[in-house]
C-alpha cells in the first residue's frame, strides 16, 4: 500500500511514516500543502494522511483537489480540530475519514488499512488465493495453514500481488506500491525480493513470472 503523509509538524510526520513503514506500507512524507499537490500529481497513492492546517496550501484545498481530480486516493484527515463541527466540515469537503490528535497509533493503522480496502470492487480484510492467506491487519501470512515469516518489503510485495486477484503486476507497479519515492528504479530490488518471497512461500511456487508483463499469483 502506498501512503502519503502530509503533516507540518515534522517530528510527528516522520514518526508516523516510520511506524507505517514497519507495518509494510510504502510511505512518502511532505510538510506543506504545495509539496503534497506536487507528489499527488506524479505518484499513485492509495491513502493520503492529511493534516488540515497546512502552510502554503491549506489541507482543505488539497482534499478538494483530490476529490475534484477524480482520483481513487482515499483521504484521512489528521488534525487537532476534533469537535463535531470540524469533523462534519472535513467529511463534507470530501475526506473519507477523520482522526483527531492525539491519537492511538494502532487506530491510525487500522483506519488507513480500512480505507485501502475501499477499492472497486471492495477488497476483503483477509486476502486468500492459491493456498495463501494474508491478513494485513495482523501482518500474518499462511501457506496451506503454515505460518510464513516475511520481511516488511516481502509482505508488501505479496499483498500487492494478492490484491491484483490473479492479474499480472509489473516490476514498475510493484516498485510504485511497495517502495517509496527514494527507491532506485534501475536496481534489481524487485526481482531479488520476489525471489526471496518465492523461497519463503515454498513449493510448489505460487508467484509466477509472466514474460514481458511481471508477476502473478494464479
mmCIF file of C-alpha atoms in Angstrom:
data_model
loop_
_atom_site.group_PDB
_atom_site.id
_atom_site.type_symbol
_atom_site.label_atom_id
_atom_site.label_comp_id
_atom_site.label_asym_id
_atom_site.label_seq_id
_atom_site.Cartn_x
_atom_site.Cartn_y
_atom_site.Cartn_z
ATOM 1 C CA UNK A 1 0.000 0.000 0.000
ATOM 2 C CA UNK A 2 1.330 3.441 -0.973
ATOM 3 C CA UNK A 3 0.654 6.241 1.527
ATOM 4 C CA UNK A 4 1.421 9.960 1.512
ATOM 5 C CA UNK A 5 1.754 11.631 4.929
ATOM 6 C CA UNK A 6 1.165 15.399 4.817
ATOM 7 C CA UNK A 7 1.921 16.997 8.191
ATOM 8 C CA UNK A 8 3.705 20.253 9.014
ATOM 9 C CA UNK A 9 4.899 19.011 12.413
ATOM 10 C CA UNK A 10 7.991 17.272 11.081
ATOM 11 C CA UNK A 11 8.702 15.161 14.163
ATOM 12 C CA UNK A 12 5.150 13.804 14.119
ATOM 13 C CA UNK A 13 5.182 13.291 10.353
ATOM 14 C CA UNK A 14 8.450 11.334 10.457
ATOM 15 C CA UNK A 15 7.274 9.258 13.427
ATOM 16 C CA UNK A 16 4.031 8.352 11.634
ATOM 17 C CA UNK A 17 5.958 7.427 8.483
ATOM 18 C CA UNK A 18 8.369 5.219 10.425
ATOM 19 C CA UNK A 19 5.503 3.372 12.094
ATOM 20 C CA UNK A 20 3.656 2.839 8.824
ATOM 21 C CA UNK A 21 6.795 1.521 7.122
ATOM 22 C CA UNK A 22 7.182 -1.011 9.916
ATOM 23 C CA UNK A 23 3.659 -2.128 9.012
ATOM 24 C CA UNK A 24 4.842 -2.859 5.451
ATOM 25 C CA UNK A 25 3.483 0.313 3.830
ATOM 26 C CA UNK A 26 5.387 2.399 1.289
ATOM 27 C CA UNK A 27 5.352 5.940 2.660
ATOM 28 C CA UNK A 28 6.298 9.364 1.287
ATOM 29 C CA UNK A 29 6.343 12.413 3.578
ATOM 30 C CA UNK A 30 5.864 16.129 2.881
ATOM 31 C CA UNK A 31 5.437 19.033 5.259
ATOM 32 C CA UNK A 32 3.205 21.501 3.395
ATOM 33 C CA UNK A 33 0.224 21.533 1.053
ATOM 34 C CA UNK A 34 2.132 22.723 -2.003
ATOM 35 C CA UNK A 35 4.538 19.771 -1.809
ATOM 36 C CA UNK A 36 1.549 17.460 -1.314
ATOM 37 C CA UNK A 37 -0.023 18.616 -4.590
ATOM 38 C CA UNK A 38 3.290 18.016 -6.382
ATOM 39 C CA UNK A 39 3.544 14.437 -5.069
ATOM 40 C CA UNK A 40 -0.109 13.658 -5.825
ATOM 41 C CA UNK A 41 0.430 14.799 -9.414
ATOM 42 C CA UNK A 42 3.208 12.267 -10.048
ATOM 43 C CA UNK A 43 2.515 9.331 -7.704
ATOM 44 C CA UNK A 44 -0.451 6.994 -7.328
ATOM 45 C CA UNK A 45 -1.363 6.860 -3.628
ATOM 46 C CA UNK A 46 -3.862 4.538 -2.002
ATOM 47 C CA UNK A 47 -4.296 6.792 1.041
ATOM 48 C CA UNK A 48 -3.278 10.349 1.924
ATOM 49 C CA UNK A 49 -2.965 11.106 5.650
ATOM 50 C CA UNK A 50 -3.661 14.823 5.540
ATOM 51 C CA UNK A 51 -3.216 17.423 8.256
ATOM 52 C CA UNK A 52 -5.844 20.117 7.879
ATOM 53 C CA UNK A 53 -3.904 23.227 8.944
ATOM 54 C CA UNK A 54 -1.030 23.195 6.457
ATOM 55 C CA UNK A 55 1.235 26.027 5.312
ATOM 56 C CA UNK A 56 1.288 27.283 1.693
ATOM 57 C CA UNK A 57 -1.814 25.346 0.605
ATOM 58 C CA UNK A 58 -4.465 24.544 3.207
ATOM 59 C CA UNK A 59 -5.328 20.897 3.807
ATOM 60 C CA UNK A 60 -8.941 21.559 2.813
ATOM 61 C CA UNK A 61 -7.771 22.705 -0.627
ATOM 62 C CA UNK A 62 -5.547 19.646 -1.022
ATOM 63 C CA UNK A 63 -8.539 17.449 -0.191
ATOM 64 C CA UNK A 64 -10.758 19.300 -2.670
ATOM 65 C CA UNK A 65 -8.109 18.846 -5.374
ATOM 66 C CA UNK A 66 -8.014 15.070 -4.799
ATOM 67 C CA UNK A 67 -11.810 14.827 -4.922
ATOM 68 C CA UNK A 68 -12.278 17.072 -7.964
ATOM 69 C CA UNK A 69 -9.498 15.269 -9.857
ATOM 70 C CA UNK A 70 -11.458 12.041 -9.630
ATOM 71 C CA UNK A 71 -8.557 10.155 -8.076
ATOM 72 C CA UNK A 72 -9.157 6.818 -6.373
ATOM 73 C CA UNK A 73 -6.968 8.030 -3.492
ATOM 74 C CA UNK A 74 -8.652 7.979 -0.077
ATOM 75 C CA UNK A 75 -8.156 10.852 2.367
ATOM 76 C CA UNK A 76 -7.747 10.508 6.119
ATOM 77 C CA UNK A 77 -7.763 13.922 7.787
ATOM 78 C CA UNK A 78 -5.460 14.056 10.777
ATOM 79 C CA UNK A 79 -5.919 17.232 12.794
ATOM 80 C CA UNK A 80 -6.051 18.849 16.198
ATOM 81 C CA UNK A 81 -9.523 20.215 15.382
ATOM 82 C CA UNK A 82 -11.590 17.401 16.832
ATOM 83 C CA UNK A 83 -15.038 18.741 17.709
ATOM 84 C CA UNK A 84 -18.133 17.550 15.863
ATOM 85 C CA UNK A 85 -18.474 20.637 13.658
ATOM 86 C CA UNK A 86 -14.880 20.312 12.426
ATOM 87 C CA UNK A 87 -15.303 16.604 11.702
ATOM 88 C CA UNK A 88 -18.516 17.233 9.767
ATOM 89 C CA UNK A 89 -16.875 20.019 7.756
ATOM 90 C CA UNK A 90 -13.873 17.842 6.914
ATOM 91 C CA UNK A 91 -16.077 14.984 5.724
ATOM 92 C CA UNK A 92 -18.241 17.388 3.731
ATOM 93 C CA UNK A 93 -15.171 18.654 1.874
ATOM 94 C CA UNK A 94 -14.555 15.098 0.717
ATOM 95 C CA UNK A 95 -12.387 13.383 3.320
ATOM 96 C CA UNK A 96 -13.125 9.668 3.676
ATOM 97 C CA UNK A 97 -12.266 9.537 7.379
ATOM 98 C CA UNK A 98 -11.251 11.842 10.201
ATOM 99 C CA UNK A 99 -8.931 11.268 13.172
ATOM 100 C CA UNK A 100 -8.274 13.867 15.851
ATOM 101 C CA UNK A 101 -4.921 14.389 17.554
ATOM 102 C CA UNK A 102 -3.732 12.970 19.855
ATOM 103 C CA UNK A 103 -4.490 9.502 18.508
ATOM 104 C CA UNK A 104 -3.597 5.899 19.225
ATOM 105 C CA UNK A 105 -1.218 4.642 16.542
ATOM 106 C CA UNK A 106 -2.912 1.219 16.181
ATOM 107 C CA UNK A 107 -6.153 3.057 15.399
ATOM 108 C CA UNK A 108 -4.398 5.126 12.724
ATOM 109 C CA UNK A 109 -3.061 1.963 11.074
ATOM 110 C CA UNK A 110 -6.473 0.278 11.247
ATOM 111 C CA UNK A 111 -8.181 3.281 9.639
ATOM 112 C CA UNK A 112 -5.579 3.501 6.852
ATOM 113 C CA UNK A 113 -5.931 -0.204 6.099
ATOM 114 C CA UNK A 114 -9.734 0.108 6.084
ATOM 115 C CA UNK A 115 -9.521 2.976 3.581
ATOM 116 C CA UNK A 116 -7.079 0.999 1.452
ATOM 117 C CA UNK A 117 -9.655 -1.770 1.097
ATOM 118 C CA UNK A 118 -12.192 0.616 -0.445
ATOM 119 C CA UNK A 119 -11.216 -0.302 -3.966
ATOM 120 C CA UNK A 120 -13.585 -1.171 -6.796
ATOM 121 C CA UNK A 121 -14.647 -3.856 -6.146
ATOM 122 C CA UNK A 122 -14.154 -3.639 -2.388
ATOM 123 C CA UNK A 123 -11.413 -5.875 -1.015
ATOM 124 C CA UNK A 124 -11.968 -8.233 1.930
ATOM 125 C CA UNK A 125 -9.958 -7.662 5.133
ATOM 126 C CA UNK A 126 -8.216 -11.027 4.636
ATOM 127 C CA UNK A 127 -6.858 -11.960 1.193
ATOM 128 C CA UNK A 128 -6.869 -15.622 0.131
ATOM 129 C CA UNK A 129 -5.625 -17.207 -3.079
ATOM 130 C CA UNK A 130 -3.777 -20.373 -4.185
ATOM 131 C CA UNK A 131 -3.468 -21.645 -0.630
ATOM 132 C CA UNK A 132 -2.068 -18.301 0.573
ATOM 133 C CA UNK A 133 -3.839 -16.375 3.342
ATOM 134 C CA UNK A 134 -2.746 -12.780 4.002
ATOM 135 C CA UNK A 135 -4.088 -10.803 6.956
ATOM 136 C CA UNK A 136 -2.733 -7.226 6.563
ATOM 137 C CA UNK A 137 -4.079 -6.041 9.926
ATOM 138 C CA UNK A 138 -2.066 -8.717 11.763
ATOM 139 C CA UNK A 139 0.779 -8.856 9.227
ATOM 140 C CA UNK A 140 0.229 -12.603 9.121
ATOM 141 C CA UNK A 141 0.831 -14.919 6.151
ATOM 142 C CA UNK A 142 -0.182 -18.584 5.979
ATOM 143 C CA UNK A 143 0.663 -21.096 3.234
ATOM 144 C CA UNK A 144 -1.620 -24.130 3.483
ATOM 145 C CA UNK A 145 -2.033 -23.396 7.190
ATOM 146 C CA UNK A 146 1.703 -22.939 7.804
ATOM 147 C CA UNK A 147 2.842 -19.558 9.103
ATOM 148 C CA UNK A 148 5.334 -17.806 6.819
ATOM 149 C CA UNK A 149 7.520 -15.084 8.397
ATOM 150 C CA UNK A 150 8.229 -12.280 5.921
ATOM 151 C CA UNK A 151 10.168 -9.032 5.994
ATOM 152 C CA UNK A 152 8.128 -5.821 5.628
ATOM 153 C CA UNK A 153 9.058 -5.465 1.926
ATOM 154 C CA UNK A 154 8.314 -9.137 1.161
ATOM 155 C CA UNK A 155 4.947 -8.741 2.868
ATOM 156 C CA UNK A 156 4.229 -5.559 0.882
ATOM 157 C CA UNK A 157 5.038 -7.263 -2.428
ATOM 158 C CA UNK A 158 2.877 -10.271 -1.565
ATOM 159 C CA UNK A 159 -0.014 -8.004 -0.568
ATOM 160 C CA UNK A 160 0.153 -6.160 -3.915
ATOM 161 C CA UNK A 161 0.166 -9.447 -5.826
ATOM 162 C CA UNK A 162 -2.761 -10.794 -3.804
ATOM 163 C CA UNK A 163 -4.743 -7.593 -4.365
ATOM 164 C CA UNK A 164 -4.273 -7.996 -8.123
ATOM 165 C CA UNK A 165 -6.626 -11.034 -7.985
ATOM 166 C CA UNK A 166 -4.675 -13.128 -10.464
ATOM 167 C CA UNK A 167 -3.682 -10.350 -12.861
ATOM 168 C CA UNK A 168 -0.039 -9.738 -13.738
ATOM 169 C CA UNK A 169 1.731 -6.959 -11.838
ATOM 170 C CA UNK A 170 4.761 -5.363 -13.483
ATOM 171 C CA UNK A 171 8.034 -4.647 -11.712
ATOM 172 C CA UNK A 172 7.289 -0.940 -12.120
ATOM 173 C CA UNK A 173 3.911 -1.343 -10.406
ATOM 174 C CA UNK A 174 5.477 -3.293 -7.544
ATOM 175 C CA UNK A 175 8.112 -0.600 -7.143
ATOM 176 C CA UNK A 176 5.356 2.041 -7.106
ATOM 177 C CA UNK A 177 3.229 0.277 -4.485
ATOM 178 C CA UNK A 178 5.774 -1.400 -2.206
ATOM 179 C CA UNK A 179 8.629 1.137 -2.153
ATOM 180 C CA UNK A 180 8.676 4.879 -1.523
ATOM 181 C CA UNK A 181 9.884 7.616 -3.874
ATOM 182 C CA UNK A 182 13.511 7.139 -2.772
ATOM 183 C CA UNK A 183 13.722 3.708 -4.419
ATOM 184 C CA UNK A 184 16.087 3.485 -7.395
ATOM 185 C CA UNK A 185 14.046 2.281 -10.414
ATOM 186 C CA UNK A 186 17.202 0.900 -12.051
ATOM 187 C CA UNK A 187 18.082 -1.582 -9.315
ATOM 188 C CA UNK A 188 17.061 -5.240 -9.242
ATOM 189 C CA UNK A 189 15.450 -4.878 -5.818
ATOM 190 C CA UNK A 190 12.044 -6.084 -7.068
ATOM 191 C CA UNK A 191 13.470 -9.230 -8.670
ATOM 192 C CA UNK A 192 15.541 -10.071 -5.581
ATOM 193 C CA UNK A 193 12.561 -9.522 -3.249
ATOM 194 C CA UNK A 194 10.317 -11.721 -5.408
ATOM 195 C CA UNK A 195 12.963 -14.478 -5.441
ATOM 196 C CA UNK A 196 13.209 -14.391 -1.647
ATOM 197 C CA UNK A 197 9.418 -14.345 -1.316
ATOM 198 C CA UNK A 198 9.114 -17.407 -3.549
ATOM 199 C CA UNK A 199 11.670 -19.289 -1.474
ATOM 200 C CA UNK A 200 9.913 -18.492 1.794
ATOM 201 C CA UNK A 201 6.483 -19.445 0.458
ATOM 202 C CA UNK A 202 7.854 -22.862 -0.503
ATOM 203 C CA UNK A 203 6.927 -25.450 -3.113
ATOM 204 C CA UNK A 204 5.159 -25.597 -5.435
ATOM 205 C CA UNK A 205 5.844 -21.983 -6.492
ATOM 206 C CA UNK A 206 2.789 -19.710 -6.373
ATOM 207 C CA UNK A 207 4.388 -16.465 -7.566
ATOM 208 C CA UNK A 208 4.812 -16.944 -11.308
ATOM 209 C CA UNK A 209 6.789 -14.865 -13.770
ATOM 210 C CA UNK A 210 4.800 -13.612 -16.755
ATOM 211 C CA UNK A 211 7.312 -12.833 -19.549
ATOM 212 C CA UNK A 212 7.077 -9.198 -20.540
ATOM 213 C CA UNK A 213 4.337 -8.468 -18.000
ATOM 214 C CA UNK A 214 5.682 -9.084 -14.490
ATOM 215 C CA UNK A 215 4.458 -11.472 -11.794
ATOM 216 C CA UNK A 216 1.171 -13.031 -10.782
ATOM 217 C CA UNK A 217 -0.410 -15.456 -8.335
ATOM 218 C CA UNK A 218 -2.813 -17.564 -10.435
#
